Short mmCIF file of C-alpha atoms and ligand atoms in Angstrom, two decimals:
data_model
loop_
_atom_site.label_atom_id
_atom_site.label_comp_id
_atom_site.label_asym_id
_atom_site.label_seq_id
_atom_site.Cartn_x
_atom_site.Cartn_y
_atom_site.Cartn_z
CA UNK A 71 83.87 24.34 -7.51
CA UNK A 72 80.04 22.64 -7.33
CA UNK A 73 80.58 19.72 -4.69
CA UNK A 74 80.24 16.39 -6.36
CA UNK A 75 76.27 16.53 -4.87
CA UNK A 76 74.25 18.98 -5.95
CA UNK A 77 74.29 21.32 -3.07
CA UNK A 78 70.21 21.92 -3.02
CA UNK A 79 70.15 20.67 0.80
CA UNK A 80 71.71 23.33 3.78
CA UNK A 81 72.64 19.93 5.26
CA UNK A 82 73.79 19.02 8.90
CA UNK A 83 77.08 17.80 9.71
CA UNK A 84 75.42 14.60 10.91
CA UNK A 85 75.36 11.04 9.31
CA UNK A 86 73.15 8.44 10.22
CA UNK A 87 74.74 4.74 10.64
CA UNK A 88 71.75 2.88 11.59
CA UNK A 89 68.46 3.18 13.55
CA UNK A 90 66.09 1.03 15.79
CA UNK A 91 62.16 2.68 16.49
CA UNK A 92 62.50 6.79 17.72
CA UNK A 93 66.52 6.72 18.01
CA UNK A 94 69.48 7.13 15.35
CA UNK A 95 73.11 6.53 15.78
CA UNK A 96 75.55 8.19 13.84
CA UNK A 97 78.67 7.31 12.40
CA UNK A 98 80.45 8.67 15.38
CA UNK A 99 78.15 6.44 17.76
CA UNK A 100 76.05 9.30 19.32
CA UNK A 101 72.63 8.55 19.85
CA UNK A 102 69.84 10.88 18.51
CA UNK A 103 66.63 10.79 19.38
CA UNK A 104 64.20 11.38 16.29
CA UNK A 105 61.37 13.57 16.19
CA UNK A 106 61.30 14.21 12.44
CA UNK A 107 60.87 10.53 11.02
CA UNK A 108 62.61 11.88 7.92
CA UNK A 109 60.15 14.46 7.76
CA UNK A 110 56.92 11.85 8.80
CA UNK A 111 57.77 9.30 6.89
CA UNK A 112 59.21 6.59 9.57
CA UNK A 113 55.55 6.06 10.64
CA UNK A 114 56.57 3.03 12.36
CA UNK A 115 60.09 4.56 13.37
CA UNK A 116 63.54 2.70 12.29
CA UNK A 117 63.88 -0.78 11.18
CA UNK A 118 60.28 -2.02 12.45
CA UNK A 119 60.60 -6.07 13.20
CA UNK A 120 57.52 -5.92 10.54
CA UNK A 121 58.65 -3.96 7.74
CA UNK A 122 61.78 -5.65 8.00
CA UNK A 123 60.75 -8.70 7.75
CA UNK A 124 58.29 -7.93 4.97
CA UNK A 125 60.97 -6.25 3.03
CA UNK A 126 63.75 -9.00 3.36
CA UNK A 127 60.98 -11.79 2.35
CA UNK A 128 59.71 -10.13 -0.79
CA UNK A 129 63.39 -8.86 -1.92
CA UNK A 130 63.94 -12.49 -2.02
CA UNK A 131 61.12 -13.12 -3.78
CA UNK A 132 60.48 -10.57 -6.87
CA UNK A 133 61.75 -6.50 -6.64
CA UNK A 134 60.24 -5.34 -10.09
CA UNK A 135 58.31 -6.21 -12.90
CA UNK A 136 56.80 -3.88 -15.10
CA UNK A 137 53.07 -2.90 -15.18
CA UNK A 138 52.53 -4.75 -17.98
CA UNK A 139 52.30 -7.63 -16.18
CA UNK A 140 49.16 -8.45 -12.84
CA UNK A 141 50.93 -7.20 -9.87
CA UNK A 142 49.39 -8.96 -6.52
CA UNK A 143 51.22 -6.96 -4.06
CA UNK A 144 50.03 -3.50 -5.74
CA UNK A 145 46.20 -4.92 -6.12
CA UNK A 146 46.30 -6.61 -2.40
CA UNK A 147 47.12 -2.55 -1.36
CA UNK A 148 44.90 -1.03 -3.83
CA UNK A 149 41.72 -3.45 -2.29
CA UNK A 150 42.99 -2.14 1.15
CA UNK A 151 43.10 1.68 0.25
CA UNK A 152 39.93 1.03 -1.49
CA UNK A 153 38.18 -0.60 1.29
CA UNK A 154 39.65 1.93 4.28
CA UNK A 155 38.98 5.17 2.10
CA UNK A 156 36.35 6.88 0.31
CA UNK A 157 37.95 6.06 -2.58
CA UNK A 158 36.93 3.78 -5.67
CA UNK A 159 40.56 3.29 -7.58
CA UNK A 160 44.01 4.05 -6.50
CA UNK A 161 47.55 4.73 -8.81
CA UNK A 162 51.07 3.96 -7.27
CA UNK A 163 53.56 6.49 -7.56
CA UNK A 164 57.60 6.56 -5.55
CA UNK A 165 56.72 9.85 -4.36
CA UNK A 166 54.32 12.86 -3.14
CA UNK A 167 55.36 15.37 -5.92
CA UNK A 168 54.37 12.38 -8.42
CA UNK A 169 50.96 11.96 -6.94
CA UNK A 170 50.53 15.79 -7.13
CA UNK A 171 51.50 15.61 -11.03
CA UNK A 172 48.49 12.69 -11.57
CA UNK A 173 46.23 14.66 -9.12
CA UNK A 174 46.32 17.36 -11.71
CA UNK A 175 46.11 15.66 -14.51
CA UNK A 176 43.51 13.70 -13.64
CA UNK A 177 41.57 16.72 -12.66
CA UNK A 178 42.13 18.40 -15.82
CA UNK A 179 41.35 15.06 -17.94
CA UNK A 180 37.96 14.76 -15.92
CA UNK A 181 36.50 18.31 -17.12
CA UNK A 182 38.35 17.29 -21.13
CA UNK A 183 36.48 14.17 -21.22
CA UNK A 184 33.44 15.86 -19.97
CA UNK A 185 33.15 17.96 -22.46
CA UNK A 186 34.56 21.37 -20.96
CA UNK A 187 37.86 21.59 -22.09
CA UNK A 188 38.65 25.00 -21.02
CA UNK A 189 37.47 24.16 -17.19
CA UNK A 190 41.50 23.44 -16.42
CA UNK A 191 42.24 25.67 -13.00
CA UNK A 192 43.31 24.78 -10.00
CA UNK A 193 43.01 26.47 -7.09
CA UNK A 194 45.68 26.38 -4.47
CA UNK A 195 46.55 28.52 -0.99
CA UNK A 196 49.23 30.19 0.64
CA UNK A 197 51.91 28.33 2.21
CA UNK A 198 51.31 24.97 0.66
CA UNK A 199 53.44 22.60 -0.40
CA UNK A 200 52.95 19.89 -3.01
CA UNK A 201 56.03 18.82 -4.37
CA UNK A 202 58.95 19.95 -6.22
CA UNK A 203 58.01 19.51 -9.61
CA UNK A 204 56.86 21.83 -12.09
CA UNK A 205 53.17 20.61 -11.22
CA UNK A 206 53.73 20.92 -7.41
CA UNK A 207 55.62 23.99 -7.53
CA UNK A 208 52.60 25.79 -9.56
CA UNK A 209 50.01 24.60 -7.08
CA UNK A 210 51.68 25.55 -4.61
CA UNK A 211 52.59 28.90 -5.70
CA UNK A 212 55.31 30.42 -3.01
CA UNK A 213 58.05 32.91 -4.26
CA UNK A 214 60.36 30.40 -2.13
CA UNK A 215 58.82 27.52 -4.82
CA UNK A 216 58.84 29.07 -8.19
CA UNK A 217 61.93 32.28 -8.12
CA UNK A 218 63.89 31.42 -11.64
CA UNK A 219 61.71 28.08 -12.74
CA UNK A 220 59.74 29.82 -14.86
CA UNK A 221 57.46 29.74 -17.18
CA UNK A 222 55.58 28.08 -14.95
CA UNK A 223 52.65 25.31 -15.41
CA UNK A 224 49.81 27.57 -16.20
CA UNK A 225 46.10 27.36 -14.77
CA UNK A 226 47.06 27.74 -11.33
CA UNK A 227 45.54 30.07 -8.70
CA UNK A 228 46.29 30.78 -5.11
CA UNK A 229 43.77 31.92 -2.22
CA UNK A 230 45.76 33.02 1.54
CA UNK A 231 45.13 30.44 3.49
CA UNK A 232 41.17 30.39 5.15
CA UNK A 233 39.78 32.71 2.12
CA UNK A 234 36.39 31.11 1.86
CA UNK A 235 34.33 34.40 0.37
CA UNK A 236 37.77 34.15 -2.35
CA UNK A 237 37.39 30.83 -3.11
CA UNK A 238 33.38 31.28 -3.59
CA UNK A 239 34.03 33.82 -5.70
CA UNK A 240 37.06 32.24 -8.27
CA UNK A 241 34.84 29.33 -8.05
CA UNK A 242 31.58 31.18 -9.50
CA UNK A 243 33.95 32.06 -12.57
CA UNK A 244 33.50 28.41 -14.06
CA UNK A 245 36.74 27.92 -15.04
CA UNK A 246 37.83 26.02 -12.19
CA UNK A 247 38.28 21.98 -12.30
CA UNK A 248 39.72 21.34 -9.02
CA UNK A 249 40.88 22.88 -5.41
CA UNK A 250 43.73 21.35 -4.31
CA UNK A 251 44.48 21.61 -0.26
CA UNK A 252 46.15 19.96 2.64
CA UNK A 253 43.93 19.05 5.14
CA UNK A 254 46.90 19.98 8.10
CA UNK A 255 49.82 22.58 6.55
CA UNK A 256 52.93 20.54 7.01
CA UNK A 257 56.24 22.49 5.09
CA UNK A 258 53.43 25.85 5.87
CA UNK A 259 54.07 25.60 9.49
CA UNK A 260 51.74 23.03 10.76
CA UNK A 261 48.51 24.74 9.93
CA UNK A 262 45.77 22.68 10.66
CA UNK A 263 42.01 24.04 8.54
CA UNK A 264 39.24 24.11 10.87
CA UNK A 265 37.19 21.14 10.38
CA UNK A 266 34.04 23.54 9.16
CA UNK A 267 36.54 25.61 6.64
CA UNK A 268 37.09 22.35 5.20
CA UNK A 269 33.49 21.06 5.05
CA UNK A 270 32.62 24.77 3.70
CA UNK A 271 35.12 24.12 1.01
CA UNK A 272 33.38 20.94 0.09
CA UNK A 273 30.10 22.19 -0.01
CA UNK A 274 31.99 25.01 -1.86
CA UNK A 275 33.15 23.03 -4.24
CA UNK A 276 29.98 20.71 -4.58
CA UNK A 277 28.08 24.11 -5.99
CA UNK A 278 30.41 24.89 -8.40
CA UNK A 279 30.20 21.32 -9.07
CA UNK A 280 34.51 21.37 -8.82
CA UNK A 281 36.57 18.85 -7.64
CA UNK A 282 38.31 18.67 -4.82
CA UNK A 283 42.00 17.35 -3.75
CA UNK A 284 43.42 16.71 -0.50
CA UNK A 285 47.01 16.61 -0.06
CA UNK A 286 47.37 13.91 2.70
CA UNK A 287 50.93 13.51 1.69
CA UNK A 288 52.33 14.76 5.28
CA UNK A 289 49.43 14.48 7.38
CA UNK A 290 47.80 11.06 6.37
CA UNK A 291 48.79 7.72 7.05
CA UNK A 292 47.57 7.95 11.20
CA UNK A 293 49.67 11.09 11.60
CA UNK A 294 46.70 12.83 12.81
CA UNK A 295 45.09 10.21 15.17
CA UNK A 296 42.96 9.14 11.94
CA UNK A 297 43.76 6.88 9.32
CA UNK A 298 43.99 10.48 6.96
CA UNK A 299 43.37 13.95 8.76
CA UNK A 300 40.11 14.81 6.45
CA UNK A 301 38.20 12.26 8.61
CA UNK A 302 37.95 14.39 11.82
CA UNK A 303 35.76 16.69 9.04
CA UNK A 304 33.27 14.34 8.24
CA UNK A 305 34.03 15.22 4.51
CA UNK A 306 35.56 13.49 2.04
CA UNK A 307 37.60 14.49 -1.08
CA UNK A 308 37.40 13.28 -4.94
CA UNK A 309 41.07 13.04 -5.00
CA UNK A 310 43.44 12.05 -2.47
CA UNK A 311 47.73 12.26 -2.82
CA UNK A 312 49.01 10.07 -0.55
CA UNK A 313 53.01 9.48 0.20
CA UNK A 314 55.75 9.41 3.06
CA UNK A 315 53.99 7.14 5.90
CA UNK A 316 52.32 4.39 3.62
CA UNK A 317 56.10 3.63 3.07
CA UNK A 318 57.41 3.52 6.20
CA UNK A 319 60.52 4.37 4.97
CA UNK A 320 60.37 3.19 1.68
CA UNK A 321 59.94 5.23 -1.46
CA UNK A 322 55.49 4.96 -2.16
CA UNK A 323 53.01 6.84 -2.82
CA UNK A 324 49.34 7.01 -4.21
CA UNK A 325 46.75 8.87 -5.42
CA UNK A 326 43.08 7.49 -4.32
CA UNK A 327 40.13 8.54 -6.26
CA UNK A 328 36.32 8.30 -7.18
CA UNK A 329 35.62 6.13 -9.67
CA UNK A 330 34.01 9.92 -11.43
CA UNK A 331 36.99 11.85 -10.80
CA UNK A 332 38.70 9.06 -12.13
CA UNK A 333 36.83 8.54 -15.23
CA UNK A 334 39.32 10.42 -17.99
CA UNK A 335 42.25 7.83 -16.44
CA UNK A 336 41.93 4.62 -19.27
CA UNK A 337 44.38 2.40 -20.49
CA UNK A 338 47.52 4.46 -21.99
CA UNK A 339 46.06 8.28 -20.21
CA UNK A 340 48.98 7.67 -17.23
CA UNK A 341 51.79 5.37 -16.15
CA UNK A 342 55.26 4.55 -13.84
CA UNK A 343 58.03 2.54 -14.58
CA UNK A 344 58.53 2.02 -10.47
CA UNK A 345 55.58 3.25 -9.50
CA UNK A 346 53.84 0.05 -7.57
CA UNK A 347 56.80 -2.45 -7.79
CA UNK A 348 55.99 -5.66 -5.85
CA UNK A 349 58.71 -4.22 -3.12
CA UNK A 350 57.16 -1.20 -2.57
CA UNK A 351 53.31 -2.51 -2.31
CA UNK A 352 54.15 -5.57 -0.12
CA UNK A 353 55.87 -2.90 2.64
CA UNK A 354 52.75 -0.45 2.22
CA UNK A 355 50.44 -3.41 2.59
CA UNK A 356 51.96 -4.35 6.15
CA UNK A 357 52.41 -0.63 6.85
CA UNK A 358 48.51 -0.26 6.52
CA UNK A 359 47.48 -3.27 7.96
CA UNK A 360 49.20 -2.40 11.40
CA UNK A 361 48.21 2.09 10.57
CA UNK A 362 44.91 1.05 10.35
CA UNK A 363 44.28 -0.90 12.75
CA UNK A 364 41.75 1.06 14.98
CA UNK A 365 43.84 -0.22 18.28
CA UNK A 366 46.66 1.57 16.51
CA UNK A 367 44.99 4.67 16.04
CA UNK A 368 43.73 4.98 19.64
CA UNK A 369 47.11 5.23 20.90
CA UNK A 370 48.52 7.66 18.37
CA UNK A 371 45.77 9.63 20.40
CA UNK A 372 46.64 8.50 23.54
CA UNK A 373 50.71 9.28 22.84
CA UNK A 374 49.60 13.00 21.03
CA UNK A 375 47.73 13.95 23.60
CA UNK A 376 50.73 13.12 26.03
CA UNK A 377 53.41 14.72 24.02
CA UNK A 378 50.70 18.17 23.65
CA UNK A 379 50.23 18.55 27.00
CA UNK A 380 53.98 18.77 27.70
CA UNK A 381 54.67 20.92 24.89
CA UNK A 382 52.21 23.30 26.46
CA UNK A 383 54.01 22.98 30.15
CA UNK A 384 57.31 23.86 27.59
CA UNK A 385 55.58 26.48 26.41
CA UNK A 386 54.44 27.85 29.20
CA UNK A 387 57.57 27.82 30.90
CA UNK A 388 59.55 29.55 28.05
CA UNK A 389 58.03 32.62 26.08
CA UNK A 390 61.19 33.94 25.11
CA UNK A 391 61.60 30.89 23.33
CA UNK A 392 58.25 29.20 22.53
CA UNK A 393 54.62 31.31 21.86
CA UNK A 394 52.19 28.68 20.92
CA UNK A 395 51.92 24.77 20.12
CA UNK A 396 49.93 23.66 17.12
CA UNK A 397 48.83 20.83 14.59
CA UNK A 398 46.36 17.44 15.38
CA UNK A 399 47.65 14.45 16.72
CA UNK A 400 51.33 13.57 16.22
CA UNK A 401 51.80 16.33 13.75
CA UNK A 402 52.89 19.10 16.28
CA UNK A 403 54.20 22.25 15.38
CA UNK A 404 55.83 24.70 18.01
CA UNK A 405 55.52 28.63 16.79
CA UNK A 406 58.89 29.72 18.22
CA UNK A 407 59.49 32.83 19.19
CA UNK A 408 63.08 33.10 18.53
CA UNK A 409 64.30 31.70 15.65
CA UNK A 410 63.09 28.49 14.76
CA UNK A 411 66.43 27.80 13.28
CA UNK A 412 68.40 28.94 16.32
CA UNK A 413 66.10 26.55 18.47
CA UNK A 414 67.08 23.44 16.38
CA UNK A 415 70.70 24.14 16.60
CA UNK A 416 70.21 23.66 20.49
CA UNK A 417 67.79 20.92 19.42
CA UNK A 418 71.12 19.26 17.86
CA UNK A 419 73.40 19.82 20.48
CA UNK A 420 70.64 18.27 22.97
CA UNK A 421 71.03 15.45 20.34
CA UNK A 422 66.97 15.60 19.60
CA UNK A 423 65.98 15.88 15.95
CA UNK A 424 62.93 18.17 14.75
CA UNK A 425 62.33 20.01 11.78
CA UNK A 426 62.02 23.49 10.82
CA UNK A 427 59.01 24.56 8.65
CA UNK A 428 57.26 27.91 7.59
CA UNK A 429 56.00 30.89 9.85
CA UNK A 430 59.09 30.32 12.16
CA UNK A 431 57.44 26.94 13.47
CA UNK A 432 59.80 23.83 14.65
CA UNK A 433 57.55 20.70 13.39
CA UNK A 434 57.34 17.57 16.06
CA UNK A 435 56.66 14.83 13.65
CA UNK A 436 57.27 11.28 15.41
CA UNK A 437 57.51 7.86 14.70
CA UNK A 438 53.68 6.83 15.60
CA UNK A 439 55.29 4.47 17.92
CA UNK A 440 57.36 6.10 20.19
CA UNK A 441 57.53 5.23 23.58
CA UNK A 442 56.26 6.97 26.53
CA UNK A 443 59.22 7.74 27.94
CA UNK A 444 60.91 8.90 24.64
CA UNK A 445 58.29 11.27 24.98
CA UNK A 446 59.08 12.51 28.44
CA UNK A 447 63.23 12.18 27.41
CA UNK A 448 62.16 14.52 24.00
CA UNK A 449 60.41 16.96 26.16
CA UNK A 450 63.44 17.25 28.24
CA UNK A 451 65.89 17.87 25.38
CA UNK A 452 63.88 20.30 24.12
CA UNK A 453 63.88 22.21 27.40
CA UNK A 454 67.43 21.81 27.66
CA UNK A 455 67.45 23.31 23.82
CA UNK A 456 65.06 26.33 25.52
CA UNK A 457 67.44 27.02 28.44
CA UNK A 458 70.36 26.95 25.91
CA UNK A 459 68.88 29.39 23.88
CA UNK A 460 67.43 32.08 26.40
CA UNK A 461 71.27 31.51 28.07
CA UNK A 462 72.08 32.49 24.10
CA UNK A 463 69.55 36.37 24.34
CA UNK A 464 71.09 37.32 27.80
C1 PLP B 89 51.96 17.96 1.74
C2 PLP B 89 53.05 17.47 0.83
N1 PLP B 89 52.77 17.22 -0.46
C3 PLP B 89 53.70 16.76 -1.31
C4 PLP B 89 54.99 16.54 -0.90
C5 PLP B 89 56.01 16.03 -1.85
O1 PLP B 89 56.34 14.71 -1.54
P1 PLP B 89 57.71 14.05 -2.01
O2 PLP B 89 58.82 14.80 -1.34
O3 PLP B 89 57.59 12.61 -1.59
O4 PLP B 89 57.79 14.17 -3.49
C6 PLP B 89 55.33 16.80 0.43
C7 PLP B 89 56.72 16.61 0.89
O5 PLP B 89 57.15 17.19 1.87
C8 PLP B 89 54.34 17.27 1.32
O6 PLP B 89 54.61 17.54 2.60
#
């Protein structure tokens, strides 16, 4: 008999009852400490003073009205976006996969409106992840992604992951209208693209006079040490999905844009019921004011750089278990050598939370804030996870 929830989750017998910053107690009072943030999405970790406070104010003020209606909350965060980004104009979505359904359209629209209808592909790469939807499972492209959901969303291309002379080479075919890309692989294994590769996909794209989207979904938001990853390049997109951190927790997302890429996007081309609710925006808008803040920033260095060095002592001291750490900034991925699954089963009984990803990598994605010595406590749970499993081989 199907259980009474869809059973699309391999979930863990674990259930949260509340949480305060990095830690998470469970309905059986056992105390977790939390190195997923719900997959980076508790930027500031559990119940922030802030966010709390910001949420409990404006639920007693307004929740929803429809876009019909001047929203201040959702034009106070669009001015902010505007002003910290590159971009010109930003949309409010609930989600990543529904910025990755405007980022397409809005590509596509661009080349209709300027007069090349046919210019509608969209170039993806290996192990990327975009969302769940038919859009993001098409851009995305994985077997894992698309097995039995077919037909699928046609006009979509994938390149492995680092093809530059591919990408030259679909893009001198003049079909193309956008490349689509995360700046740091999250679901892919924490795959971070070489700050040139990215500025040679730019340039790339520039040539070929295509646009280009970044998927900042996972790896904006200060994740990185940056406001979004794409910064350390010195390059900037024409399209940006944004989604998870600007939350904090709650459901928000965006997609930031030039005011050229944006051009095919008038009055009636697009639109949300949720998408920008005065709840929503007023939590992004204090999320972003305290993300932003280049203070902030310098000690989501400061902490990364902490927590990396450790991880590579881990490392070091377990090759059975461990071969390599990887990612930028708070977005840390450790290429296991055993199983990444069998790792986070110790992880679990160590009472530490991570989460697994492609290429048999076990993803370290913190609250921004955690403390110094949640650091030090995490590293030792996940040695005590290590120990557990080479006890496990022998
Ligand atoms: C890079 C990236 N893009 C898009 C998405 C989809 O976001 P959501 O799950 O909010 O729809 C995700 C979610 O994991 C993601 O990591």
């Amino acid at each position: 008999m199907i259980p009474s929830l869809l059973p699309t989750y391999n979930r863990v017998d674990l259930a949260f009852e509340h949480g305060q910053g990095s830690w998470l107690v469970t309905d059986r009072g056992e105390r977790y400490l939390d190195l997923g943030a719900g997959i980076a999405v508790n930027a500031l970790g559990h119940t922030h003073p802030a966010l709390v406070d910001v949420l409990t104010r404006q639920a007693q003020k307004l929740w929803h009205v429809s876009n019909l209606y001047t929203i201040p909350e959702q034009q106070k965060l669009a001015d902010m976006l505007v002003d910290l980004t590159f971009a010109d104009t930003a949309f409010f979505t609930n989600s990543g996969t529904e910025a990755c359904e405007l980022a397409v359209k809005m590509a596509r629209k661009y080349w209709h409106d300027k007069g090349q209808p046919n210019r509608t592909r969209i170039i993806g790469f290996d192990g990327s992840f975009h969302g769940r939807s038919s859009a993001g499972i098409a851009a995305a492209g994985g077997e894992k992604l698309t097995k039995g959901f077919g037909p699928l969303l046609p006009g979509f291309t994938h390149l492995p992951f680092g093809d530059l002379d591919g990408l030259t080479n679909a893009l001198s075919e003049g079909d193309v209208a956008a490349v689509i890309i995360e700046p740091v692989q999250g679901e892919g294994g924490i795959r971070p693209v070489p700050d040139d590769e990215l500025k040679a996909i730019r340039a790339a794209c520039d040539q070929a006079g295509a646009l280009l989207i970044f998927d900042e979904v996972q790896c904006g938001m200060g994740r990185t040490g940056k406001l979004f990853a794409h910064e350390y390049s010195g390059v900037t997109p024409d399209i940006m999905m944004v989604a998870k951190g600007i939350g904090g927790g709650f459901p928000l997302g965006a997609v930031l844009a030039t005011e050229d890429a944006a051009s095919g996007m008038v009055a009636g081309t697009h639109g949300s019921t949720y998408g920008g609710n005065p709840l929503a925006c007023a939590i992004g808008a204090r999320v972003v004011e305290i993300v932003s803040d280049p203070a902030f920033l310098d000690t989501v260095s400061r902490k990364a750089g902490r927590l990396r060095q450790k991880l590579e002592g881990l490392v070091a001291a377990h090759p059975d278990v461990f071969e390599a750490v990887r990612g930028s900034g708070l977005m840390l991925g450790l290429k296991c050598k055993a199983l990444n699954t069998d790792v986070l089963a110790k992880c679990y009984d160590a009472r530490l939370l991570c989460v697994p990803a492609g290429d048999n990598v076990l993803r370290i994605l913190p609250a921004l804030t955690i403390e110094d010595e949640d650091i030090s406590e995490a590293v030792t749970r996940l040695e005590t996870a290590a120990k557990a499993v080479e006890g496990q081989s022998k």
